[in-house]
C-alpha positions as MATLAB code, in Angstrom:
seq = 'MSIWSHISKLLESLLAGEGLSTLFKRLKTPPEKRIGFTIAVIGLSAKMAKADGAVTQQERLAFKKIFTIPSGEEKHVDYIFQLAQKDIAGFDLYAKKIYKMLANNPKLLENLIEGLLFISIADGVFHPNEEMFVDKVAKIFRISEEKIAILKARYIPNLQKNPYLVLGLRPDSTFKQIKKQWQKLVHEGHPDNMIAQGLPQEAINLATSRLIAINEAWQKINRNNSEKLTNKS';
ca = [
       6.874  -11.602   25.028;
       5.192  -10.378   21.690;
       5.059   -7.534   19.722;
       1.750   -7.341   20.569;
       1.788   -7.825   24.022;
       4.563   -5.399   23.494;
       1.625   -2.968   21.732;
      -1.304   -3.866   24.089;
       1.544   -2.539   27.159;
       1.796    0.529   25.588;
      -1.075    1.546   24.778;
      -1.877    0.691   28.407;
       1.252    3.438   29.795;
      -1.103    6.243   27.523;
      -1.970    8.932   29.713;
      -5.550   10.278   29.338;
      -5.675   12.531   26.556;
      -2.348   11.780   24.955;
      -2.135   10.763   20.956;
      -0.820    7.705   19.578;
       1.981    9.639   18.375;
       3.583    9.978   22.045;
       4.457    6.334   21.999;
       7.213    7.220   19.090;
       9.340    9.279   21.709;
       9.644    6.209   23.969;
      10.349    3.734   20.933;
      14.373    3.950   20.107;
      15.758    0.618   20.724;
      16.173   -1.904   17.281;
      13.152   -3.901   19.186;
      11.073   -0.532   20.538;
      11.473    0.405   16.467;
       9.940   -2.251   14.971;
       6.242   -1.541   17.429;
       7.023    1.930   16.381;
       7.172    0.643   12.746;
       3.846   -1.396   13.274;
       1.972    1.469   15.034;
       2.632    3.552   12.558;
       1.744    1.643    9.505;
      -1.800    0.720   10.938;
      -2.167    4.667   12.154;
      -1.441    5.551    8.573;
      -3.735    3.461    7.482;
      -6.459    4.287    9.809;
      -5.917    8.419    8.670;
      -5.919    7.695    5.111;
      -9.361    5.824    5.837;
     -10.261    9.309    7.413;
      -9.264   11.459    4.879;
     -12.654   11.731    2.836;
     -14.181   12.343    6.046;
     -14.986    9.098    7.123;
     -14.222    5.534    7.954;
     -16.023    2.728    6.373;
     -16.738   -0.507    7.252;
     -15.692   -1.519    3.753;
     -11.984   -0.166    4.574;
     -11.724   -1.141    8.175;
     -12.043   -5.239    6.289;
      -9.795   -3.637    3.988;
      -6.681   -3.439    6.270;
      -7.705   -6.096    7.717;
      -7.356   -8.255    4.636;
      -3.704   -6.784    3.553;
      -2.321   -6.216    7.218;
      -1.543  -10.138    8.586;
      -3.559   -9.659   12.314;
      -2.874  -12.752   14.364;
      -6.257  -14.381   15.512;
      -7.143  -12.720   19.328;
      -4.691   -9.260   18.251;
      -7.760   -7.580   16.831;
      -8.659   -5.749   19.659;
      -5.561   -3.682   19.798;
      -5.214   -3.252   15.984;
      -9.106   -1.848   16.243;
      -8.118    0.893   19.089;
      -5.239    1.801   17.393;
      -6.947    2.429   14.564;
      -9.136    4.718   16.859;
      -6.390    6.291   18.524;
      -4.565    7.630   15.140;
      -7.985    8.710   13.893;
      -8.291   10.546   17.524;
      -4.579   12.184   17.394;
      -3.979   15.966   16.544;
      -1.059   14.654   15.070;
      -0.430   14.452   11.464;
      -0.119   12.014    9.190;
       3.099   13.220    8.302;
       4.709   12.168   11.661;
       3.396    8.833   10.851;
       5.057    8.397    7.343;
       7.964   10.025    7.961;
       8.396    7.589   11.206;
       8.135    4.832    8.552;
      10.445    6.521    6.112;
      12.850    7.451    8.343;
      12.697    2.646    8.938;
      12.539    2.007    5.130;
      14.823    4.690    3.608;
      16.906    1.807    2.084;
      13.873   -0.032    1.131;
      12.008    1.762   -1.667;
      10.275   -1.766   -2.337;
       8.457   -1.925    0.730;
       7.366    1.749    0.445;
       6.073    1.111   -2.643;
       3.662   -1.698   -1.079;
       2.981    0.447    1.553;
       1.375    3.115   -0.768;
      -0.787    0.037   -2.813;
      -1.493   -0.547    0.668;
      -3.218    3.091    1.678;
      -4.824    2.790   -2.346;
      -6.150   -0.954   -1.468;
      -7.783    0.695    1.366;
      -8.897    4.245   -0.206;
     -11.078    2.605   -3.147;
     -12.829    0.137   -0.626;
     -15.707    1.821   -0.593;
     -15.729    1.821   -3.922;
     -14.753    5.930   -4.267;
     -11.360    7.109   -4.677;
     -12.224   10.516   -3.214;
     -10.472   13.909   -3.944;
      -9.012   14.258   -0.287;
      -7.462   10.569   -0.681;
      -5.621   11.278   -3.854;
      -3.949   14.464   -2.030;
      -3.304   11.780    0.892;
      -1.826    9.635   -1.054;
       0.481   11.655   -2.732;
       1.697   13.695   -0.140;
       2.610   10.468    1.708;
       4.391    9.075   -1.820;
       6.386   12.786   -1.569;
       7.567   11.752    1.573;
       8.519    8.308    1.062;
      10.574    9.983   -1.617;
       8.561    7.871   -4.951;
       8.476    9.643   -8.236;
       5.459   11.282   -9.176;
       5.622    8.970  -12.989;
       6.160    5.663  -10.221;
       2.967    6.452   -8.157;
       0.891    7.102  -11.491;
       1.858    3.601  -12.508;
       1.066    2.249   -8.968;
      -2.812    4.467   -8.812;
      -3.575    2.751  -12.285;
      -3.328   -0.466  -11.021;
      -6.363    0.005   -8.046;
      -8.240    2.695   -9.199;
     -10.677    2.081  -11.820;
     -10.802    4.674  -14.239;
      -7.173    4.776  -14.232;
      -7.361    0.783  -15.448;
      -8.650    1.959  -18.380;
      -5.057    2.868  -19.446;
      -3.195   -0.560  -19.738;
       0.175    0.952  -20.719;
       0.275    3.186  -17.479;
      -0.508    0.105  -15.604;
       2.217   -2.115  -16.940;
       4.550    0.976  -16.581;
       5.201    1.229  -20.463;
       4.674    4.080  -23.355;
       1.961    3.939  -25.700;
       4.342    3.337  -28.230;
       6.112    0.180  -26.850;
       6.686   -2.434  -29.111;
       4.413   -5.214  -28.678;
       7.847   -7.099  -27.672;
       8.479   -5.108  -25.125;
       4.746   -5.203  -23.601;
       5.066   -9.318  -23.831;
       8.443   -8.989  -22.229;
       7.473   -6.088  -19.067;
       4.413   -8.487  -18.070;
       6.103  -11.486  -18.094;
       8.631   -9.701  -15.688;
       5.494   -8.095  -13.410;
       4.043  -11.588  -13.105;
       7.071  -13.054  -12.246;
       7.774  -10.290   -9.874;
       4.495  -10.770   -8.097;
       4.515  -14.364   -7.678;
       5.184  -15.711   -3.974;
       7.819  -17.203   -4.061;
       9.855  -14.587   -5.468;
       8.753  -12.161   -3.085;
       9.371  -14.608   -0.496;
      13.277  -14.345   -1.743;
      13.288  -10.607   -1.683;
      12.497  -10.657    2.022;
       9.191   -9.181    1.406;
       6.301   -9.612    3.981;
       2.958  -11.383    3.953;
       1.723   -7.858    3.811;
       3.332   -7.282    0.317;
       2.169  -10.946   -0.540;
      -1.543  -10.461    0.216;
      -1.334   -7.413   -2.333;
       0.362   -8.990   -5.162;
      -3.107  -10.907   -5.926;
      -4.857   -7.388   -6.885;
      -1.597   -6.122   -8.486;
      -1.738   -9.195  -10.697;
      -4.823   -9.020  -11.408;
      -4.971   -5.551  -13.109;
      -1.611   -5.995  -14.505;
      -3.161   -9.256  -16.697;
      -6.004   -7.520  -17.302;
      -3.971   -4.941  -18.787;
      -1.711   -7.258  -20.865;
      -4.906   -9.035  -22.431;
      -6.268   -6.066  -23.691;
      -3.597   -4.874  -25.159;
      -2.859   -8.321  -26.336;
      -6.391   -8.585  -27.996;
      -6.086   -5.350  -29.343;
      -3.356   -6.260  -30.839;
      -4.745   -9.392  -32.405;
      -7.540   -7.243  -33.915;
      -5.359   -5.359  -35.732;
      -3.159   -8.205  -37.091;
      -6.687   -9.829  -38.297;
      -7.583   -6.447  -39.504;
      -4.660   -6.418  -41.866;
      -5.117  -10.202  -43.553;
];
């Protein structure tokens, strides 16, 4: 039986009025925990999409662009999305469930934050409530303020104006250091390397958006450096 078949049966078992989060109490063995993780990620994404007051079609499509959903299983994802929005349990319950399962995999937790950022800007606006949501989830995931600032810079348009932050560097970094960091980030973001690290398809799907921001940041710095050299000559 596939994971989605299990999820379907669990959803059918919910009593009228029960929230989606009540399912977590029933999922305790390793196979069941994987199901719980899937539900928690979808639920957290749904609550993220609703953080600004309304869930847009763009946000739903952004979620489906990141998370790999088998053909024919979209209805289950949509149903979980709806249940999570109605669930009176706070988003922190979902975030803590995820952290408990991924505490030893900080890279994957960072990728989940990137997924939330990707969904948040799908409608073209990064609402203050969405930023507050991301910051609180990052705190539960124990991601540093410095790291979350870098992740935001790679997805939020007005923050992308700072190419050094996008690359995770200080403005006083040497050109050699900048080029080395850019090459490192591009290498890490290559699909083959991500697969070798054991990262899921969702992380690989996000790599495209991340690499676009990283390459644009490098091009901007490289162009400015070239102009400075030309002016000196």
